[in-house]
PDB file of C-alpha atoms in Angstrom:
ATOM      1  CA  MET A   1      58.711  61.386  25.595  1.00  0.00           C
ATOM      2  CA  ARG A   2      62.391  61.177  26.540  1.00  0.00           C
ATOM      3  CA  VAL A   3      62.985  60.840  30.222  1.00  0.00           C
ATOM      4  CA  TYR A   4      66.118  60.961  32.312  1.00  0.00           C
ATOM      5  CA  VAL A   5      65.958  58.594  35.311  1.00  0.00           C
ATOM      6  CA  PRO A   6      68.474  59.010  38.227  1.00  0.00           C
ATOM      7  CA  LEU A   7      69.949  55.753  39.503  1.00  0.00           C
ATOM      8  CA  THR A   8      72.929  54.303  41.393  1.00  0.00           C
ATOM      9  CA  LEU A   9      75.140  51.508  40.217  1.00  0.00           C
ATOM     10  CA  PRO A  10      73.166  48.999  42.372  1.00  0.00           C
ATOM     11  CA  GLY A  11      70.028  50.390  40.722  1.00  0.00           C
ATOM     12  CA  LEU A  12      71.574  49.855  37.283  1.00  0.00           C
ATOM     13  CA  ALA A  13      72.503  46.305  38.244  1.00  0.00           C
ATOM     14  CA  ALA A  14      68.922  45.611  39.361  1.00  0.00           C
ATOM     15  CA  LEU A  15      67.662  47.005  36.037  1.00  0.00           C
ATOM     16  CA  HIS A  16      70.094  44.745  34.189  1.00  0.00           C
ATOM     17  CA  ARG A  17      68.924  41.637  36.128  1.00  0.00           C
ATOM     18  CA  SER A  18      65.198  42.265  35.906  1.00  0.00           C
ATOM     19  CA  GLY A  19      65.027  43.645  32.386  1.00  0.00           C
ATOM     20  CA  GLU A  20      63.027  46.630  33.479  1.00  0.00           C
ATOM     21  CA  LEU A  21      63.205  49.886  35.388  1.00  0.00           C
ATOM     22  CA  GLY A  22      60.724  49.832  38.153  1.00  0.00           C
ATOM     23  CA  PRO A  23      58.539  49.302  39.997  1.00  0.00           C
ATOM     24  CA  ALA A  24      56.548  52.431  39.391  1.00  0.00           C
ATOM     25  CA  PRO A  25      56.119  55.114  40.423  1.00  0.00           C
ATOM     26  CA  LEU A  26      59.585  56.383  39.511  1.00  0.00           C
ATOM     27  CA  THR A  27      61.022  59.866  39.709  1.00  0.00           C
ATOM     28  CA  ALA A  28      62.500  61.115  36.454  1.00  0.00           C
ATOM     29  CA  PHE A  29      63.124  64.323  34.571  1.00  0.00           C
ATOM     30  CA  ALA A  30      62.100  65.476  31.123  1.00  0.00           C
ATOM     31  CA  VAL A  31      61.732  68.506  28.905  1.00  0.00           C
ATOM     32  CA  THR A  32      58.381  69.657  30.158  1.00  0.00           C
ATOM     33  CA  PRO A  33      56.465  72.892  29.466  1.00  0.00           C
ATOM     34  CA  ALA A  34      57.472  74.051  32.982  1.00  0.00           C
ATOM     35  CA  LEU A  35      61.182  73.434  32.211  1.00  0.00           C
ATOM     36  CA  ARG A  36      60.792  75.335  28.889  1.00  0.00           C
ATOM     37  CA  ASP A  37      59.259  78.269  30.726  1.00  0.00           C
ATOM     38  CA  TRP A  38      61.993  78.169  33.363  1.00  0.00           C
ATOM     39  CA  TYR A  39      64.714  78.346  30.747  1.00  0.00           C
ATOM     40  CA  GLY A  40      62.978  81.002  28.689  1.00  0.00           C
ATOM     41  CA  GLU A  41      62.451  81.621  24.994  1.00  0.00           C
ATOM     42  CA  GLY A  42      66.141  81.470  23.942  1.00  0.00           C
ATOM     43  CA  ALA A  43      66.774  77.886  24.940  1.00  0.00           C
ATOM     44  CA  ASP A  44      67.074  75.291  22.199  1.00  0.00           C
ATOM     45  CA  GLU A  45      66.070  71.608  22.557  1.00  0.00           C
ATOM     46  CA  GLU A  46      69.620  70.410  23.108  1.00  0.00           C
ATOM     47  CA  GLU A  47      70.035  72.903  26.056  1.00  0.00           C
ATOM     48  CA  LEU A  48      66.694  71.785  27.532  1.00  0.00           C
ATOM     49  CA  GLU A  49      67.672  68.154  27.321  1.00  0.00           C
ATOM     50  CA  TYR A  50      71.019  68.861  28.921  1.00  0.00           C
ATOM     51  CA  GLY A  51      69.117  70.673  31.706  1.00  0.00           C
ATOM     52  CA  ALA A  52      66.908  67.648  32.267  1.00  0.00           C
ATOM     53  CA  LEU A  53      70.015  65.439  32.316  1.00  0.00           C
ATOM     54  CA  GLY A  54      71.594  67.733  34.911  1.00  0.00           C
ATOM     55  CA  GLU A  55      68.507  67.540  37.087  1.00  0.00           C
ATOM     56  CA  ALA A  56      68.592  63.734  36.849  1.00  0.00           C
ATOM     57  CA  ALA A  57      72.306  63.785  37.815  1.00  0.00           C
ATOM     58  CA  ALA A  58      71.418  65.842  40.874  1.00  0.00           C
ATOM     59  CA  GLY A  59      68.737  63.274  41.614  1.00  0.00           C
ATOM     60  CA  ALA A  60      71.272  60.498  41.432  1.00  0.00           C
ATOM     61  CA  LEU A  61      73.447  62.435  43.884  1.00  0.00           C
ATOM     62  CA  ARG A  62      70.495  62.530  46.248  1.00  0.00           C
ATOM     63  CA  LEU A  63      70.156  58.726  45.854  1.00  0.00           C
ATOM     64  CA  LEU A  64      73.851  58.327  46.710  1.00  0.00           C
ATOM     65  CA  ALA A  65      73.401  60.473  49.819  1.00  0.00           C
ATOM     66  CA  ALA A  66      70.620  58.127  50.912  1.00  0.00           C
ATOM     67  CA  ASP A  67      72.625  54.940  50.219  1.00  0.00           C
ATOM     68  CA  PRO A  68      76.133  55.147  51.745  1.00  0.00           C
ATOM     69  CA  ALA A  69      76.979  51.536  50.520  1.00  0.00           C
ATOM     70  CA  ALA A  70      76.503  52.456  46.877  1.00  0.00           C
ATOM     71  CA  PRO A  71      79.662  53.253  44.837  1.00  0.00           C
ATOM     72  CA  ARG A  72      80.018  57.007  44.592  1.00  0.00           C
ATOM     73  CA  ARG A  73      79.186  57.316  40.857  1.00  0.00           C
ATOM     74  CA  ARG A  74      76.041  59.008  39.538  1.00  0.00           C
ATOM     75  CA  VAL A  75      74.012  57.069  36.964  1.00  0.00           C
ATOM     76  CA  VAL A  76      71.301  58.428  34.705  1.00  0.00           C
ATOM     77  CA  VAL A  77      69.461  56.239  32.176  1.00  0.00           C
ATOM     78  CA  VAL A  78      67.611  57.796  29.274  1.00  0.00           C
ATOM     79  CA  ALA A  79      64.448  56.156  28.012  1.00  0.00           C
ATOM     80  CA  GLU A  80      61.726  56.804  25.498  1.00  0.00           C
ATOM     81  CA  VAL A  81      58.307  56.338  27.033  1.00  0.00           C
ATOM     82  CA  ALA A  82      54.706  56.958  25.986  1.00  0.00           C
ATOM     83  CA  ASP A  83      53.401  60.381  27.040  1.00  0.00           C
ATOM     84  CA  GLY A  84      50.593  58.630  28.925  1.00  0.00           C
ATOM     85  CA  ALA A  85      53.163  56.897  31.256  1.00  0.00           C
ATOM     86  CA  VAL A  86      54.400  60.273  32.598  1.00  0.00           C
ATOM     87  CA  ASP A  87      52.817  62.680  35.097  1.00  0.00           C
ATOM     88  CA  ALA A  88      54.451  66.128  35.390  1.00  0.00           C
ATOM     89  CA  ASP A  89      55.295  67.318  38.924  1.00  0.00           C
ATOM     90  CA  PRO A  90      54.052  70.980  39.089  1.00  0.00           C
ATOM     91  CA  ARG A  91      56.326  71.719  42.050  1.00  0.00           C
ATOM     92  CA  GLU A  92      59.619  71.329  40.119  1.00  0.00           C
ATOM     93  CA  PRO A  93      60.291  72.226  36.443  1.00  0.00           C
ATOM     94  CA  GLY A  94      61.324  69.159  34.537  1.00  0.00           C
ATOM     95  CA  ALA A  95      60.377  66.656  37.306  1.00  0.00           C
ATOM     96  CA  VAL A  96      58.064  63.847  36.205  1.00  0.00           C
ATOM     97  CA  THR A  97      56.703  60.612  37.693  1.00  0.00           C
ATOM     98  CA  LEU A  98      56.809  57.454  35.572  1.00  0.00           C
ATOM     99  CA  THR A  99      53.561  55.600  36.236  1.00  0.00           C
ATOM    100  CA  ALA A 100      54.635  52.255  34.759  1.00  0.00           C
ATOM    101  CA  PRO A 101      57.833  50.210  34.683  1.00  0.00           C
ATOM    102  CA  VAL A 102      60.150  50.896  31.721  1.00  0.00           C
ATOM    103  CA  PRO A 103      61.390  47.865  29.844  1.00  0.00           C
ATOM    104  CA  LEU A 104      65.089  47.658  29.118  1.00  0.00           C
ATOM    105  CA  ALA A 105      64.234  47.780  25.422  1.00  0.00           C
ATOM    106  CA  ARG A 106      62.978  51.354  25.850  1.00  0.00           C
ATOM    107  CA  LEU A 107      66.378  52.617  27.103  1.00  0.00           C
ATOM    108  CA  ALA A 108      68.240  54.883  24.706  1.00  0.00           C
ATOM    109  CA  SER A 109      71.543  55.349  26.701  1.00  0.00           C
ATOM    110  CA  VAL A 110      73.240  55.347  30.034  1.00  0.00           C
ATOM    111  CA  HIS A 111      75.243  58.216  31.623  1.00  0.00           C
ATOM    112  CA  LEU A 112      77.751  57.466  34.332  1.00  0.00           C
ATOM    113  CA  ASP A 113      80.578  59.124  36.219  1.00  0.00           C
ATOM    114  CA  ALA A 114      84.101  57.939  35.473  1.00  0.00           C
ATOM    115  CA  ALA A 115      85.807  56.067  38.221  1.00  0.00           C
ATOM    116  CA  ASP A 116      88.146  58.994  38.858  1.00  0.00           C
ATOM    117  CA  ALA A 117      85.112  61.195  39.800  1.00  0.00           C
ATOM    118  CA  GLU A 118      84.326  59.044  42.809  1.00  0.00           C
ATOM    119  CA  PRO A 119      86.055  61.276  45.432  1.00  0.00           C
ATOM    120  CA  ALA A 120      84.377  64.460  44.081  1.00  0.00           C
ATOM    121  CA  VAL A 121      80.950  62.741  43.835  1.00  0.00           C
ATOM    122  CA  ALA A 122      81.390  61.426  47.474  1.00  0.00           C
ATOM    123  CA  ALA A 123      82.195  64.909  48.688  1.00  0.00           C
ATOM    124  CA  ALA A 124      79.233  66.376  46.853  1.00  0.00           C
ATOM    125  CA  ALA A 125      76.805  63.704  48.170  1.00  0.00           C
ATOM    126  CA  THR A 126      78.095  64.420  51.700  1.00  0.00           C
ATOM    127  CA  ALA A 127      77.932  68.236  51.204  1.00  0.00           C
ATOM    128  CA  GLY A 128      74.336  68.218  50.203  1.00  0.00           C
ATOM    129  CA  ASP A 129      73.145  65.337  52.342  1.00  0.00           C
ATOM    130  CA  GLY A 130      70.614  64.736  49.505  1.00  0.00           C
ATOM    131  CA  ASP A 131      68.529  67.689  50.429  1.00  0.00           C
ATOM    132  CA  GLY A 132      69.635  70.117  47.713  1.00  0.00           C
ATOM    133  CA  ASP A 133      71.692  72.277  50.105  1.00  0.00           C
ATOM    134  CA  GLY A 134      75.371  72.840  49.959  1.00  0.00           C
ATOM    135  CA  ASP A 135      77.741  72.621  46.965  1.00  0.00           C
ATOM    136  CA  THR A 136      76.583  69.494  45.250  1.00  0.00           C
ATOM    137  CA  ASP A 137      78.243  69.935  41.905  1.00  0.00           C
ATOM    138  CA  PRO A 138      81.067  67.424  41.732  1.00  0.00           C
ATOM    139  CA  GLY A 139      82.699  69.171  38.747  1.00  0.00           C
ATOM    140  CA  HIS A 140      82.548  66.136  36.433  1.00  0.00           C
ATOM    141  CA  GLU A 141      80.592  65.501  33.307  1.00  0.00           C
ATOM    142  CA  LEU A 142      78.718  62.199  33.007  1.00  0.00           C
ATOM    143  CA  LEU A 143      80.108  59.882  30.308  1.00  0.00           C
ATOM    144  CA  TRP A 144      77.825  58.461  27.637  1.00  0.00           C
ATOM    145  CA  TYR A 145      77.345  54.758  27.090  1.00  0.00           C
ATOM    146  CA  GLY A 146      75.137  52.611  24.861  1.00  0.00           C
ATOM    147  CA  VAL A 147      72.571  50.337  26.511  1.00  0.00           C
ATOM    148  CA  GLN A 148      74.444  47.266  25.277  1.00  0.00           C
ATOM    149  CA  GLU A 149      77.435  48.323  27.419  1.00  0.00           C
ATOM    150  CA  ILE A 150      75.532  47.968  30.729  1.00  0.00           C
ATOM    151  CA  PRO A 151      77.089  44.553  31.606  1.00  0.00           C
ATOM    152  CA  HIS A 152      80.559  46.125  31.265  1.00  0.00           C
ATOM    153  CA  LEU A 153      79.590  49.024  33.527  1.00  0.00           C
ATOM    154  CA  LEU A 154      78.626  46.790  36.479  1.00  0.00           C
TER     155      LEU A 154
END
């Protein structure tokens, strides 16, 4: 199963140092049956994956709201994990819990805000205070990076 895990830059640095994403449990997002139902019959796989990525980006914004010292850039890592390592959260479509750490080798990509998005991301993190209220869309798309680029992103 492909999962989208919200992080901050300090979290990405910790992942790079330790070689794994963890410890478990970890909040993540994925294309779950509940997310498929929420989007409806007309949604294709790409649209569903983009929706899961967007939910993870909102999760990264909540992490930023909780950590004022972290640089104001959302981070989402994408990983391929075994279905048995994921528990769906019935309260939120697309939300899952990873029940085991994820080795760096299981990562597929990293999504990160560009440096010029920092003021908008900071404002969005402050507006929502991490609770889902307020205008928390910073109006910037996350950029795609290969896993091998992590050292250059830190």
